[in-house]
Short mmCIF file of C-alpha atoms and ligand atoms in Angstrom, two decimals:
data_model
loop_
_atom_site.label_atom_id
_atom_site.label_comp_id
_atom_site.label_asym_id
_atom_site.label_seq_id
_atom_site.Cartn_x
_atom_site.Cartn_y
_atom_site.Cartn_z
CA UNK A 1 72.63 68.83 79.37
CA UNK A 2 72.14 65.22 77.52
CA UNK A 3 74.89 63.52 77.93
CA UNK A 4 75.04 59.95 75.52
CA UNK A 5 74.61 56.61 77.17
CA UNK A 6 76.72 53.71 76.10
CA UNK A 7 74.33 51.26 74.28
CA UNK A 8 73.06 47.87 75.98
CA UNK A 9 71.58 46.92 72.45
CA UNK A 10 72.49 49.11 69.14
CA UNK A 11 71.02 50.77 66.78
CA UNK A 12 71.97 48.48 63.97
CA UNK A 13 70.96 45.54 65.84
CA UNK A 14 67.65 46.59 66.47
CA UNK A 15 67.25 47.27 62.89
CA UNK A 16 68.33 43.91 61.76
CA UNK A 17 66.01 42.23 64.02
CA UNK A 18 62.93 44.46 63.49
CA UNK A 19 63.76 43.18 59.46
CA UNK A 20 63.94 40.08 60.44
CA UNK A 21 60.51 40.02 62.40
CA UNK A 22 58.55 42.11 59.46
CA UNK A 23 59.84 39.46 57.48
CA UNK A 24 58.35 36.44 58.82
CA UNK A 25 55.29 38.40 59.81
CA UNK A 26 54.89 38.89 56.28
CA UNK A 27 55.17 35.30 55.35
CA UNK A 28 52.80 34.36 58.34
CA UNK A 29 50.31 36.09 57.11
CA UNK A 30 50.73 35.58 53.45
CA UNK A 31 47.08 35.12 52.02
CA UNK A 32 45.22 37.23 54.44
CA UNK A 33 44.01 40.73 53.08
CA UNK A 34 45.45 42.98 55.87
CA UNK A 35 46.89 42.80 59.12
CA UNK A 36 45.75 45.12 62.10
CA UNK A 37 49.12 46.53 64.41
CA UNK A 38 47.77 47.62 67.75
CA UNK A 39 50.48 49.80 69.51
CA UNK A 40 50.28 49.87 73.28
CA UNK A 41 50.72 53.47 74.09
CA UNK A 42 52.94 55.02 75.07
CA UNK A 43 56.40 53.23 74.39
CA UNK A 44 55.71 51.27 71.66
CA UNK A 45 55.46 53.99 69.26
CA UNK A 46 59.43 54.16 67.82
CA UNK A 47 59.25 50.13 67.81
CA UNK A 48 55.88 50.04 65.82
CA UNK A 49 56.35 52.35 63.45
CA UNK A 50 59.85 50.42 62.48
CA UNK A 51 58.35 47.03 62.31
CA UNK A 52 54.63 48.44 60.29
CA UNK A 53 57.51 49.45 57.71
CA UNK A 54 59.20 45.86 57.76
CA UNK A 55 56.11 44.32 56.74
CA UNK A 56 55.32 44.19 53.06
CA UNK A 57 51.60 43.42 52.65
CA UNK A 58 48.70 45.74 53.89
CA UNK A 59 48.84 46.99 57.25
CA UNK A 60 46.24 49.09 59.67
CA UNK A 61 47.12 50.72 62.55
CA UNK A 62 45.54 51.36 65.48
CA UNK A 63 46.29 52.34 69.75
CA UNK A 64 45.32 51.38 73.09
CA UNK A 65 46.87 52.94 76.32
CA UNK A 66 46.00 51.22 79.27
CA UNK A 67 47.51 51.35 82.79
CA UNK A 68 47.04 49.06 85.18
CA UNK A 69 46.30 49.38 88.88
CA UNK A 70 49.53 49.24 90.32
CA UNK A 71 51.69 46.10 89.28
CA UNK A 72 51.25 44.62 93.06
CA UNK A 73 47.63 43.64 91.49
CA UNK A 74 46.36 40.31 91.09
CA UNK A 75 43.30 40.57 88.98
CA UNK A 76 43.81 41.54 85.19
CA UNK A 77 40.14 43.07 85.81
CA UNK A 78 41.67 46.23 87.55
CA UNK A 79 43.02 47.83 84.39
CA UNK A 80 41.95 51.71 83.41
CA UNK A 81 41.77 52.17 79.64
CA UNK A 82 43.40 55.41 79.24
CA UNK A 83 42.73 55.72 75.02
CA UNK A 84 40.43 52.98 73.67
CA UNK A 85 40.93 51.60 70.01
CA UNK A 86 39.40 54.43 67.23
CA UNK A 87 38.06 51.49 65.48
CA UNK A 88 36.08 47.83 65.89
CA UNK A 89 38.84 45.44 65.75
CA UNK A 90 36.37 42.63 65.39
CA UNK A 91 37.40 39.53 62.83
CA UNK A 92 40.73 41.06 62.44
CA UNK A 93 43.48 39.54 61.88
CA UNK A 94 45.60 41.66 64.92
CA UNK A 95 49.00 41.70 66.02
CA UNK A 96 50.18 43.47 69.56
CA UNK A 97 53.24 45.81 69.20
CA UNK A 98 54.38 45.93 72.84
CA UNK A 99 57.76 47.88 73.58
CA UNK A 100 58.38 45.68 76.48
CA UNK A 101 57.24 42.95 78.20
CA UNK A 102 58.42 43.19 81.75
CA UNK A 103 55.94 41.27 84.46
CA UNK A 104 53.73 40.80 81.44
CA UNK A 105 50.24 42.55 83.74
CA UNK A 106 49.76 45.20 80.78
CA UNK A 107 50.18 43.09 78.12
CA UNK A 108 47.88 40.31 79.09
CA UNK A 109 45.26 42.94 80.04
CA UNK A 110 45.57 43.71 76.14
CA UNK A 111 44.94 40.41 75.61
CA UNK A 112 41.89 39.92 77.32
CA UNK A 113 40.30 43.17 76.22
CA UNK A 114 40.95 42.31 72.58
CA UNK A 115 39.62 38.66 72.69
CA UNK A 116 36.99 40.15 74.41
CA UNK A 117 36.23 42.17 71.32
CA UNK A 118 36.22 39.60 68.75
CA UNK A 119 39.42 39.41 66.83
CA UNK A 120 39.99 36.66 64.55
CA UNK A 121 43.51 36.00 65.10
CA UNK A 122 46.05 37.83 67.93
CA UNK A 123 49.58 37.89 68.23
CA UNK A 124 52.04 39.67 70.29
CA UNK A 125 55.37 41.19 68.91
CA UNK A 126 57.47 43.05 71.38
CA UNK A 127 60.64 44.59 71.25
CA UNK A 128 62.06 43.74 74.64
CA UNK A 129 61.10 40.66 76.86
CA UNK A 130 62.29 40.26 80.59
CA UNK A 131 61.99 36.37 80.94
CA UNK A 132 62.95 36.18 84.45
CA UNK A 133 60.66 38.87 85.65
CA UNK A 134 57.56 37.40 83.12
CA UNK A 135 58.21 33.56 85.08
CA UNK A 136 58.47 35.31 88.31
CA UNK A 137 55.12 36.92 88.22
CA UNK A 138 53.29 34.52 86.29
CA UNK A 139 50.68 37.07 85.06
CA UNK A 140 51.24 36.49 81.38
CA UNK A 141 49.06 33.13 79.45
CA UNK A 142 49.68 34.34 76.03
CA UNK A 143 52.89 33.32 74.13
CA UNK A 144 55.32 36.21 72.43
CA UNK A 145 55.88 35.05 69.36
CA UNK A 146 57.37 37.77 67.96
CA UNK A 147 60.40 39.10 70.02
CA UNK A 148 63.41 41.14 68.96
CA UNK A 149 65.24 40.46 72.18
CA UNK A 150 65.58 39.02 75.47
CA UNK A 151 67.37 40.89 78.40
CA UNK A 152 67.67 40.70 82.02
CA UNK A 153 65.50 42.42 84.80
CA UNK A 154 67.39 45.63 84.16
CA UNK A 155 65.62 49.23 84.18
CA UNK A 156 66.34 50.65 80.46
CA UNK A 157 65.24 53.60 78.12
CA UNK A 158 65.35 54.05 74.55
CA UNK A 159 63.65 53.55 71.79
CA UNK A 160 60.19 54.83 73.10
CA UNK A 161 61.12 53.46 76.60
CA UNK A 162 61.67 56.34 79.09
CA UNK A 163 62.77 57.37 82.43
CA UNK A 164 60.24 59.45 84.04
CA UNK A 165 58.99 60.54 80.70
CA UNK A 166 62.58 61.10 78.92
CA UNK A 167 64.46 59.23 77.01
CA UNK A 168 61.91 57.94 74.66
CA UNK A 169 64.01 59.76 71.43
CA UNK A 170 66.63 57.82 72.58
CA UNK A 171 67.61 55.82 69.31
CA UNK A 172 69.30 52.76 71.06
CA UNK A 173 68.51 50.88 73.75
CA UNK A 174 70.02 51.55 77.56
CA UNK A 175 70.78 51.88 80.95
CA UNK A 176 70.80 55.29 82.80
CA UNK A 177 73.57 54.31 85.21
CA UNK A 178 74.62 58.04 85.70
CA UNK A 179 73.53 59.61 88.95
CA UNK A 180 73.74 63.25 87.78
CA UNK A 181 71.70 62.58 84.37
CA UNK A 182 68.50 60.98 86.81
CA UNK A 183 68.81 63.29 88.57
CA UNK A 184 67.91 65.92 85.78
CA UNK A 185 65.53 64.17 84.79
CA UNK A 186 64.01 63.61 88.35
CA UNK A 187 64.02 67.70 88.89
CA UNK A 188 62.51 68.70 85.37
P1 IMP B 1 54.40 45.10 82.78
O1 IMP B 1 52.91 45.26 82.88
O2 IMP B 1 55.01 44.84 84.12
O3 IMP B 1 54.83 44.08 81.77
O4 IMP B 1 54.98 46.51 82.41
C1 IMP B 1 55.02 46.97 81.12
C2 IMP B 1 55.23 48.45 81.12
O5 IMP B 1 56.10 48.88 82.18
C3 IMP B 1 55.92 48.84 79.84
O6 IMP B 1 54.98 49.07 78.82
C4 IMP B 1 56.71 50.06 80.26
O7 IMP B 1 55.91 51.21 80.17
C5 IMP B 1 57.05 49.82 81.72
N1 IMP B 1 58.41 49.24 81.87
C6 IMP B 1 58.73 48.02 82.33
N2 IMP B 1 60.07 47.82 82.33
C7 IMP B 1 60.60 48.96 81.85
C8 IMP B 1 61.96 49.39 81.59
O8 IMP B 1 62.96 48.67 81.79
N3 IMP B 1 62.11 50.64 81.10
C9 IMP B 1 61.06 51.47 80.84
N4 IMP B 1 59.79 51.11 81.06
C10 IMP B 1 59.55 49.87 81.56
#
């Protein structure tokens, strides 16, 4: 059985802000022949494809699934690429699409890999940032700039975020609160 969640942030909402974000990455980059979307597998692949659709001027795509060694890890060197980039993302112009930024450890790993590889320009545009959690841990040098929204250090699903590998259809964002629905998810 799936039983519905109530919604911590809606459908609509994410919708109007995803708009709003392909909009001003459109006028950002106004001038520049294409822009390169990098999708950090696997959650940010219901946010990405919303926002790649939000932006009107040419777009590539491209993915990168990384994991890294266990969050208690200092060193940002300690990250396993899982799928590398298909193609050379050198002198790109390359924006991150992160589904969420919680201690900020993956996404900074991005970072460094990509700078490592040459890219003209890099920005990061995430659908969910924990602030408290990314100050906490300090692991993150890199500013957000592009972020649909804000929440606290809450576990959620939805929208490509899961729970134990569910929940990713999941076309709102939430909190799995219910005892008997984890634990179907925790037996399947
Ligand atoms: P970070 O390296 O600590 O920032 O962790 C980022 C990754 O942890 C995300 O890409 C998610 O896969 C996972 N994650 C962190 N918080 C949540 C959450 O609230 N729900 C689902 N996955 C999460």
């Amino acid at each position: 059985m799936y039983t519905p969640v109530p919604a911590l942030i809606t459908k609509e909402e994410i919708e109007e802000r995803i708009l709003k974000i392909g909009k001003q990455i459109t006028a950002d980059y106004a001038g520049q022949s294409y822009l390169r979307v990098i999708g950090a597998l696997r959650g940010s692949f219901v946010f990405m494809a919303d926002l790649i659709r939000a932006i009107e001027m040419p777009v590539k795509v491209d993915f990168m699934e990384i994991s890294s060694y266990g969050k208690a890890m200092v060193s940002s060197g300690n990250i396993k690429i899982l799928k590398d980039l298909t193609d050379d993302p050198h002198g790109e112009n390359v924006i991150i699409a992160e589904d969420i930024v919680d201690t900020g450890l993956t996404l900074q790993s991005m970072i460094d890999l990509l700078k490592s590889r040459g890219v003209l320009s890099l920005e990061v545009a995430a659908l969910l940032v924990k602030p408290n959690n990314v100050a906490q841990h300090n692991k993150l040098k890199y500013p957000v700039k592009y972020k649909a929204f804000e929440i606290s250090d809450e576990f959620v699903v939805g929208v490509g975020l899961d729970y134990k590998g569910f929940m990713r259809n999941l076309p709102y964002i939430a909190q799995v609160t219910d005892a008997n629905q984890l634990k179907l998810f925790d037996e399947a």
